[in-house]
Coordinates of C-alpha atoms and ligand atoms in Angstrom, one line a residue:
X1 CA 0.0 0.0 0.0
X2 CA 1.0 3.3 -1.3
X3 CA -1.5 5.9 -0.8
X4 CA -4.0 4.9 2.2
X5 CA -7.6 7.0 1.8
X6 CA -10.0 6.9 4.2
X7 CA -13.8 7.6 3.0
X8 CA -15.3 6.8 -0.2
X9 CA -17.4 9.9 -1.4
X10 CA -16.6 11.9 -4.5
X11 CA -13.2 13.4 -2.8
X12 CA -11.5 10.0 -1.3
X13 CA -12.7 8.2 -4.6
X14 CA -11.7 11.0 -7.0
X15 CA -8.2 10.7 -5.3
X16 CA -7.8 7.3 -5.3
X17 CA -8.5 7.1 -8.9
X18 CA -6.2 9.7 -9.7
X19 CA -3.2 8.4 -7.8
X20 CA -3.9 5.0 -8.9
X21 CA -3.6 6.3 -12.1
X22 CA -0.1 7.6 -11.1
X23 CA 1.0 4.0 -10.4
X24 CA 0.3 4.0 -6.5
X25 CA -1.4 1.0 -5.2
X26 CA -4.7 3.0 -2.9
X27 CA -6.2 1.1 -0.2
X28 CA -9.7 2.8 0.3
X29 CA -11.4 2.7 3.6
X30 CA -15.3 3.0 4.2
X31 CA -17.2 3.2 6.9
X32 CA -20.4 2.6 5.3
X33 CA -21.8 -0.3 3.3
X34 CA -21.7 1.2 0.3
X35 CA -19.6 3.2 -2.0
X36 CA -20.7 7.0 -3.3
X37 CA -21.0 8.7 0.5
X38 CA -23.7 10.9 0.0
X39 CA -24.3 10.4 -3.5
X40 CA -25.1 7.1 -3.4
X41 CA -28.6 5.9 -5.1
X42 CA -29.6 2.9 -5.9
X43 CA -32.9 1.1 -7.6
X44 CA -36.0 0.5 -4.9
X45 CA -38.5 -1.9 -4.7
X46 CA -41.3 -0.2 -7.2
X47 CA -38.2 0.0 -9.4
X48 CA -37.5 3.8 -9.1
X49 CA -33.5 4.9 -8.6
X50 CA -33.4 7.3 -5.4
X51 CA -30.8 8.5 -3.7
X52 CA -30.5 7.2 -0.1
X53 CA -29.2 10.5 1.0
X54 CA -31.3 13.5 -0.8
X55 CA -31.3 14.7 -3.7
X56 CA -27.8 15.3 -6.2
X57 CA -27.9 17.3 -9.3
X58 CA -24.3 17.7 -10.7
X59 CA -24.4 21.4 -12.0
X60 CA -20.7 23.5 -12.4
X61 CA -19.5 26.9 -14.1
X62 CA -16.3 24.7 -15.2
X63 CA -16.4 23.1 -18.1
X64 CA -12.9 21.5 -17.0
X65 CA -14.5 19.8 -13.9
X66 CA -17.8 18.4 -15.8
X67 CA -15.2 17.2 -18.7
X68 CA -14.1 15.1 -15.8
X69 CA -17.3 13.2 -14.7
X70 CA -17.8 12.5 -18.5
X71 CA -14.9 10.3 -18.8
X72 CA -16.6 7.7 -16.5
X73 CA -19.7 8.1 -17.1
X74 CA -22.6 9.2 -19.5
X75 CA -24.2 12.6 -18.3
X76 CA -27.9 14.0 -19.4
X77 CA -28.4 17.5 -19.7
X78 CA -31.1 17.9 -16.6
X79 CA -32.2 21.4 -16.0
X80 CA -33.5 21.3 -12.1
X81 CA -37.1 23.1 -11.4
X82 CA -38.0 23.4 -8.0
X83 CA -41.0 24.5 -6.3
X84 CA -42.5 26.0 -2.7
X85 CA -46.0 25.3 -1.6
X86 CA -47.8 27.1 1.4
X87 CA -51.1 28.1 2.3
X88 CA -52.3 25.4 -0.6
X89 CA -50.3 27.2 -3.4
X90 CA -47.3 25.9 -5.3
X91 CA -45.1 28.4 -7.0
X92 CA -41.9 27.9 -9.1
X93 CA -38.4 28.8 -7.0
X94 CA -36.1 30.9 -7.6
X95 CA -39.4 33.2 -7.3
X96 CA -40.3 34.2 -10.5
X97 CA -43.4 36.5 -11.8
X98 CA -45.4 33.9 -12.0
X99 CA -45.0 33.7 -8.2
X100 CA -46.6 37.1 -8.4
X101 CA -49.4 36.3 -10.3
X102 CA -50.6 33.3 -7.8
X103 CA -50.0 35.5 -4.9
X104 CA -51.3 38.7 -5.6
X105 CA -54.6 39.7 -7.7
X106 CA -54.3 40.8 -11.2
X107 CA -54.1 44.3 -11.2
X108 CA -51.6 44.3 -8.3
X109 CA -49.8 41.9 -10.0
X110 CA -49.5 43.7 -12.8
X111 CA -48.5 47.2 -11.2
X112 CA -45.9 45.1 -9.5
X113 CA -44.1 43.3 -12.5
X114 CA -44.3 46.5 -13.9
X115 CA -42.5 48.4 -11.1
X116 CA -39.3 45.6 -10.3
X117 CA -38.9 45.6 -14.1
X118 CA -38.5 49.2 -13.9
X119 CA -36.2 49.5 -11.2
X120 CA -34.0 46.3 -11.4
X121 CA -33.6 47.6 -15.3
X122 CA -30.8 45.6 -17.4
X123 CA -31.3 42.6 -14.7
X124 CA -32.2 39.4 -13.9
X125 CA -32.2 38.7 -10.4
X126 CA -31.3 39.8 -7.3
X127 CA -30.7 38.6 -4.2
X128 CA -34.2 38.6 -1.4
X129 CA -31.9 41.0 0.9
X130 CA -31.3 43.4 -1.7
X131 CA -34.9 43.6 -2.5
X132 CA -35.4 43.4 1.1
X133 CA -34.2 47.4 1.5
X134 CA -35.4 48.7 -1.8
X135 CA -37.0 52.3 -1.1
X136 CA -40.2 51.3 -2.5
X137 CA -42.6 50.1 -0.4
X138 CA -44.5 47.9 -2.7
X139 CA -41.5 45.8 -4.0
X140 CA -40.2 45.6 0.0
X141 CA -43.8 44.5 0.7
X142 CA -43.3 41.9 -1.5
X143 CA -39.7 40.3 -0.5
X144 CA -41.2 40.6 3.3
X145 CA -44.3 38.4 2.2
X146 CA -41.2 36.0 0.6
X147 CA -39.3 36.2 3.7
X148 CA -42.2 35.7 6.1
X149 CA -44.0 32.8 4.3
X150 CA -40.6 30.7 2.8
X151 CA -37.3 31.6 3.7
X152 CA -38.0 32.4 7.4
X153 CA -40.1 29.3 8.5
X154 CA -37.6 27.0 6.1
X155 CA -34.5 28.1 7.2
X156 CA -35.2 28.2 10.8
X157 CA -36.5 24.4 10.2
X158 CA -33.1 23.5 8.5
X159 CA -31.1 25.1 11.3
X160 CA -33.4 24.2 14.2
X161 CA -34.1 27.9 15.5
X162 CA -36.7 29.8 15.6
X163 CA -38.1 32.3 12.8
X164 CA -38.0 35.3 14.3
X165 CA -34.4 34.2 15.0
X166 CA -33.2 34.2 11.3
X167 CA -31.4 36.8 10.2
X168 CA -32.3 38.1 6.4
X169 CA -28.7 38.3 5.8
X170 CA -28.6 34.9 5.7
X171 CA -30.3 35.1 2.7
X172 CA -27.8 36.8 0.9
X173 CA -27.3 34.1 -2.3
X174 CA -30.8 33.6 -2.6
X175 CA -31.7 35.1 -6.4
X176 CA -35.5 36.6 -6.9
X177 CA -36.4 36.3 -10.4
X178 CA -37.4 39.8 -12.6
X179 CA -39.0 37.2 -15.1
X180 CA -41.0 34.4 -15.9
X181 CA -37.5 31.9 -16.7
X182 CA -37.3 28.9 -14.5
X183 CA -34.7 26.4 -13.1
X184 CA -33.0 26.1 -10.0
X185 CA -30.1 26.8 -11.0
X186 CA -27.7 29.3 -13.6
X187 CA -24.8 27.4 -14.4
X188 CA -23.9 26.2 -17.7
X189 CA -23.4 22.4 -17.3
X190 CA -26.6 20.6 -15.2
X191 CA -26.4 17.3 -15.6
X192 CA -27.6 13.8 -14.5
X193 CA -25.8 10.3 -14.4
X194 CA -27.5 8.5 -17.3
X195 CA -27.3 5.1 -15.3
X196 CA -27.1 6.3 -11.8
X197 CA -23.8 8.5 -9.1
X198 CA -23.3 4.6 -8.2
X199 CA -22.3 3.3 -11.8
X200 CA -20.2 6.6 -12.3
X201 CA -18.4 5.6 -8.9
X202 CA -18.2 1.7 -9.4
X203 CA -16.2 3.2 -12.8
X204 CA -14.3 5.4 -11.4
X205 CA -13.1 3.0 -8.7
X206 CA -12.6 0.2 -11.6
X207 CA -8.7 0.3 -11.3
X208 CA -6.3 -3.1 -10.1
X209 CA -4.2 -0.6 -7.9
X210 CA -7.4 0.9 -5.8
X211 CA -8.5 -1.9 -3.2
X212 CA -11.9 -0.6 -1.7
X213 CA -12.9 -2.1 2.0
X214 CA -16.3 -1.4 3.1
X215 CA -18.1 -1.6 7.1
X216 CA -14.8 -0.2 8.5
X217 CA -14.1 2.9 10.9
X218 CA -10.9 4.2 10.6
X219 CA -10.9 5.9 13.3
X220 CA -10.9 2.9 15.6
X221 CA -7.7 1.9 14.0
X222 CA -6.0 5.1 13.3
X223 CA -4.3 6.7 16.2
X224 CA -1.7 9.9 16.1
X225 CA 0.7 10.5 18.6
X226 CA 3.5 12.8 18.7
X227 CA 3.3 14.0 15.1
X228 CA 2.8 10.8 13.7
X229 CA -0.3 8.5 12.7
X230 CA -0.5 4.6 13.0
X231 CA -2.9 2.1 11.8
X232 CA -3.1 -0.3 14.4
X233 CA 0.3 -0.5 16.0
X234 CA 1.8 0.3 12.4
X235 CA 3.3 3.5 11.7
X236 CA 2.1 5.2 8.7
X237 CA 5.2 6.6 6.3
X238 CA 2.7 7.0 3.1
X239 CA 0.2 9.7 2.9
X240 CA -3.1 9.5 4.4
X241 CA -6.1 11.3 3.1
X242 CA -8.9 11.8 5.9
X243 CA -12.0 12.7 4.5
X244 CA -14.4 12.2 7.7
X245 CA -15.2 14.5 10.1
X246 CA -12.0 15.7 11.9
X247 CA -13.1 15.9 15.7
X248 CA -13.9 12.1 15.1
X249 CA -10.3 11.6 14.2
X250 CA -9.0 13.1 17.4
X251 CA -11.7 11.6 19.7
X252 CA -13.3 14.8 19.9
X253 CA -10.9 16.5 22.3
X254 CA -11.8 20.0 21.5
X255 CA -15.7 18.7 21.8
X256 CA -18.1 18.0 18.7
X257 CA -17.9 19.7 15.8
X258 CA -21.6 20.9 15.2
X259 CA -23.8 19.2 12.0
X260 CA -27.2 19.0 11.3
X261 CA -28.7 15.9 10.4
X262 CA -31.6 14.7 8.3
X263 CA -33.7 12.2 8.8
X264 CA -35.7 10.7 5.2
X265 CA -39.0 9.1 5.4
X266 CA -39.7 6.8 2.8
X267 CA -43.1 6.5 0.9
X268 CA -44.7 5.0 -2.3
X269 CA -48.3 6.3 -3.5
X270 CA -50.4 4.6 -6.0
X271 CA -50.4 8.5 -7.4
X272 CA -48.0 8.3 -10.9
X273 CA -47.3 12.4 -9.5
X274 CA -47.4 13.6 -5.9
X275 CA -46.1 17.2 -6.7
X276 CA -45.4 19.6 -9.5
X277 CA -41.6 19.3 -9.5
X278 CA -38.9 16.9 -8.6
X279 CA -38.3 19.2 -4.9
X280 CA -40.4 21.0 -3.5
X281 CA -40.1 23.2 0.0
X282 CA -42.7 23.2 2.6
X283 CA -42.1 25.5 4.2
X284 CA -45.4 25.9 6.7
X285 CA -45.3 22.3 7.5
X286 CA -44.3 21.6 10.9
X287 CA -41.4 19.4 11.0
X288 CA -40.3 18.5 7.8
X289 CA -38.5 21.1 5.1
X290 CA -39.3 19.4 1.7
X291 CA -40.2 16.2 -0.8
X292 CA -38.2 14.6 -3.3
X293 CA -40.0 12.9 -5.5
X294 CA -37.8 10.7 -7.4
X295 CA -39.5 9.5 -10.6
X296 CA -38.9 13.3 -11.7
X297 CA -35.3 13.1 -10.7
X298 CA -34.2 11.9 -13.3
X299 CA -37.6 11.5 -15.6
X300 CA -38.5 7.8 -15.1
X301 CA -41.4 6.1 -16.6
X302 CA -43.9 3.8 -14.4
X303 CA -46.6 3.5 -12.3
X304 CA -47.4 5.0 -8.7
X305 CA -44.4 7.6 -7.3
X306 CA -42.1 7.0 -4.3
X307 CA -41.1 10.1 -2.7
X308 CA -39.1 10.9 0.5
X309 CA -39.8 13.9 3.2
X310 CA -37.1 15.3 4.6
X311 CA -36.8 16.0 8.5
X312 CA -33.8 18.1 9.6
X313 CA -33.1 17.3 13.0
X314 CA -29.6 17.6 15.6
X315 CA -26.8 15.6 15.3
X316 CA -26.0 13.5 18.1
X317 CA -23.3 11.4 18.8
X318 CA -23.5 7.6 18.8
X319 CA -27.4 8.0 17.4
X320 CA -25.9 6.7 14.0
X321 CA -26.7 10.2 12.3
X322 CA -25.0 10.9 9.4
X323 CA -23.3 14.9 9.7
X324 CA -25.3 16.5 6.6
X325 CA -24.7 20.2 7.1
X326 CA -21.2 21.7 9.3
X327 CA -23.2 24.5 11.3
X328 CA -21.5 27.0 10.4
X329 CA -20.4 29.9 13.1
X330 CA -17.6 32.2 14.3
X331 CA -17.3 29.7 17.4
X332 CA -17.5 26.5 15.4
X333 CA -14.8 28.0 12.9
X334 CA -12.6 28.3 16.0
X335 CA -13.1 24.8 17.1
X336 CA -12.4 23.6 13.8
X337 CA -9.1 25.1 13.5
X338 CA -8.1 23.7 16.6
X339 CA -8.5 20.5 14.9
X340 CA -6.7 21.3 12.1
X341 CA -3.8 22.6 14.2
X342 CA -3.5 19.1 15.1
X343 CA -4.1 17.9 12.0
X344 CA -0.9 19.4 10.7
X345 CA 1.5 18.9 12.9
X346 CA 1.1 15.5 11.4
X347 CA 3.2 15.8 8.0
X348 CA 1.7 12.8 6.0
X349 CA -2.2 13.2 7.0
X350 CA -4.4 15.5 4.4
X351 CA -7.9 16.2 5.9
X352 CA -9.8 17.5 2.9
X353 CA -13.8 17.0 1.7
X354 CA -16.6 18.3 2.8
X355 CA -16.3 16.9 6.4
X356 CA -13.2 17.0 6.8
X357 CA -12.9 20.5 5.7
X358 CA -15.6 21.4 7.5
X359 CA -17.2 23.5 4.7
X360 CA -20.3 23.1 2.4
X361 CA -18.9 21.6 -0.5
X362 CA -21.0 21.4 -3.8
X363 CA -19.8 18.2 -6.2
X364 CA -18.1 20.4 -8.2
X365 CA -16.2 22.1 -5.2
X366 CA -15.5 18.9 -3.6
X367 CA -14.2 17.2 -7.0
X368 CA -12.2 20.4 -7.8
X369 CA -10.9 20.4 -4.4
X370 CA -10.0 15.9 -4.7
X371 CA -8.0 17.1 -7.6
X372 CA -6.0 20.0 -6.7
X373 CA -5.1 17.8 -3.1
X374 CA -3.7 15.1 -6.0
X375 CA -1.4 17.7 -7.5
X376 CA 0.3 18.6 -3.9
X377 CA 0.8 14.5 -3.2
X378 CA 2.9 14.5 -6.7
X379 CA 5.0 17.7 -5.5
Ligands
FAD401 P1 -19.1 12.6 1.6 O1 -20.0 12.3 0.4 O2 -19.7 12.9 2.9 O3 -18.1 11.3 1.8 C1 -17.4 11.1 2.9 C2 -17.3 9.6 3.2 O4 -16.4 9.3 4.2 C3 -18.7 9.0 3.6 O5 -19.0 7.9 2.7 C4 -18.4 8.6 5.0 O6 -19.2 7.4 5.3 C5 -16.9 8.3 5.0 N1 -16.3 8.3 6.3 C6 -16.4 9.3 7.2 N2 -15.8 9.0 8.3 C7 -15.2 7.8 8.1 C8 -14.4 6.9 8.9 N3 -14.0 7.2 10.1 N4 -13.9 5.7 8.3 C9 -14.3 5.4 7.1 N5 -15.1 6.2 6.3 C10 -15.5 7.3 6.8 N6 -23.9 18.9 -4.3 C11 -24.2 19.2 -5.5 O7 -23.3 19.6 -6.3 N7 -25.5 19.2 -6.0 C12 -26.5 18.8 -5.2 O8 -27.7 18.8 -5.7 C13 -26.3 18.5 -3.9 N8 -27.3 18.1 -3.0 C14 -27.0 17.7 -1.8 C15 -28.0 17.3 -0.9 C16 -27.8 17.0 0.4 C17 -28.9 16.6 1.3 C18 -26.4 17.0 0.9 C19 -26.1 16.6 2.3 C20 -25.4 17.4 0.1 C21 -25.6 17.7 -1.3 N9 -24.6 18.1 -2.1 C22 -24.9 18.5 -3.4 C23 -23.2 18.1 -1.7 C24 -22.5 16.7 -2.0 O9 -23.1 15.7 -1.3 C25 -21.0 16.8 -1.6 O10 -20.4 17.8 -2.4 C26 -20.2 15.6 -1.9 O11 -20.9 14.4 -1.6 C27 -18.9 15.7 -1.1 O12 -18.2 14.5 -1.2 P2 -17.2 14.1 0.0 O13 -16.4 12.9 -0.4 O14 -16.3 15.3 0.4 O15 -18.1 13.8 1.3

């Protein structure tokens, strides 16, 4: 063993490959059953393919990085709508005009359309806390009713706090549409695995030097101890790519790293459509945030639809959660560079990922990140 890897999502796979490629022989640690981390799907009973884990659309500004997905497997062009629905009425998101029109009467409506074209001239979008200040009452009025009805009540859901709690600035990426154009999102490659995330990562781990071992924790074999990292009582000379959570690595000295979880309830209706778009938010429901229905993600023919609601809740330790989302704060930033501190003063261990970083990685992010950690092993 050459190159020793430890968690088998996009960025331990994606490196693996890579140096395998190079000639080093990659023994590839997981703690889970499966390959993919969170992008693993798989086929259910009815037949549909979901995704164990919530839903994955590959979508990147960088032609480079989806250049790379396509050389293991094939990709369809899948341009993501989403939806919200409250108070019995679904609407398009990004909010578009045709949110207007089924909140507001016709003549309002109109006046309304009329007055954001007007002053958001020459463009687009714009983000809800932008529209949130504008001088003109009617167009504020209408980014409060956003904020009061959607982003408040779903974002204080996600994070587990309450409403009146949530800061608008939070809000800051979150586009409002000055037209009636759909889709989730802007970038120029959207795209879905023609067979399914868990072919593309069976191919990509298809290599004789990459030896993948599933059901085991590295943590209870890896140990570090005065600038130095062992598996069992081995000492590790080869690099060693961590792409867990980092506390877990150093038995949480500096306390838990926050996360939120998710918790996915699984359903099948005899219904061959349970909502207008593959996600939608709820955001007045009580507990749960929003619905993937996966027959519309990617299209797939047949009968009856399963669907899965999606329940943020708290990450606990030894509840067998999985960490979805790092909580992101000034305070949990500081924790999390106390870990790295430790972290480094190991020479031959890179932490790297989206847990092990400890930042919200997109696919594109985390692959772009895989691949620039595969340059500084070669250096
Ligand atoms: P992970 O996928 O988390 O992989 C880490 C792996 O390490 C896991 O398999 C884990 O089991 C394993 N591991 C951890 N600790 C150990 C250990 N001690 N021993 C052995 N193995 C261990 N991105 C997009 O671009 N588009 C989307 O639409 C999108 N939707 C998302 C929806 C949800 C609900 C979530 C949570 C994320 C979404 N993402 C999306 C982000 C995407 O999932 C990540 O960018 C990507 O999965 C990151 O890969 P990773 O390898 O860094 O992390």
């Amino acid at each position: 063993m050459e190159l020793l890897v430890v968690g088998c999502g996009l960025t331990g796979a994606v490196i693996a490959r890579e140096m395998a490629e190079k000639g080093k022989k990659v023994l590839l640690l997981e703690r889970r059953d499966h390959v993919g981390g969170n992008m693993y799907d798989f086929k259910d009973e009815h037949g549909y393919l979901v995704q164990k884990y919530g839903p994955h659309i590959f979508h990147t500004t960088e032609k480079s990085l989806f250049e790379y997905v396509k050389k293991f497997e094939e990709w369809n062009e899948f341009n993501l709508c989403c939806g919200a629905c409250w108070d019995e009425t679904y609407t398009t998101t990004p909010f578009n005009f045709s949110t207007i029109d089924k909140f507001y009467p016709p003549e309002k409506a109109k006046r309304l359309k009329e007055k954001l074209q007007a002053n958001f001239e020459g463009r687009k979008t714009a983000s809800v806390v932008e529209v949130l200040s504008h001088p003109d009452g009617e167009i504020r009025a209408y980014a409060e009713f956003l904020f009061e009805n959607d982003y408040a009540p779903y974002t204080a859901k996600q994070w587990g706090v309450s409403p009146k709690d949530i800061d608008p600035s939070v809000l800051s990426r979150v586009p409002l549409r000055f037209s009636y154009e759909e889709g989730y999102f802007d970038d120029p490659y959207q795209a879905m695995p023609k067979h399914s995330f868990t072919t593309f990562f069976e191919k990509l781990l298809n290599h004789p030097n990459i030896d993948v071992k599933l059901g085991i924790d590295a943590t209870e074999h890896l140990t570090i101890h005065q600038g130095k990292i062992y598996y069992d009582a081995d000492c590790l000379e080869i690099p060693v790519i961590y792409t867990g959570p980092l506390d877990e690595l150093f038995g949480c000295v500096y306390g838990r790293l926050p996360y939120r979880s998710l918790r996915f309830e699984w359903h099948y209706s005899e219904q061959d459509s349970i909502q207008p778009a593959p996600v939608v938010a709820y955001p007045k429901e009580d507990a749960f945030t929003r619905i993937t229905e996966y027959k519309k993600l990617p299209v797939q023919e047949g009968r009856g639809s399963t669907f899965a609601v999606e329940y943020p809740i708290p990450y606990q330790e030894g509840q067998k959660m999985e960490p979805y989302y790092p909580v992101l704060t000034n305070e949990s930033q500081m924790q999390y560079e106390q870990y790295y501190m430790l972290a480094s003063r190991v020479k031959n261990l890179i932490p790297c990922g989206r847990l092990a970083d400890f930042k919200y990685y997109n696919m594109d992010q985390a692959l772009k990140r895989a691949l620039q950690v595969c340059e500084m092993i070669q250096e």
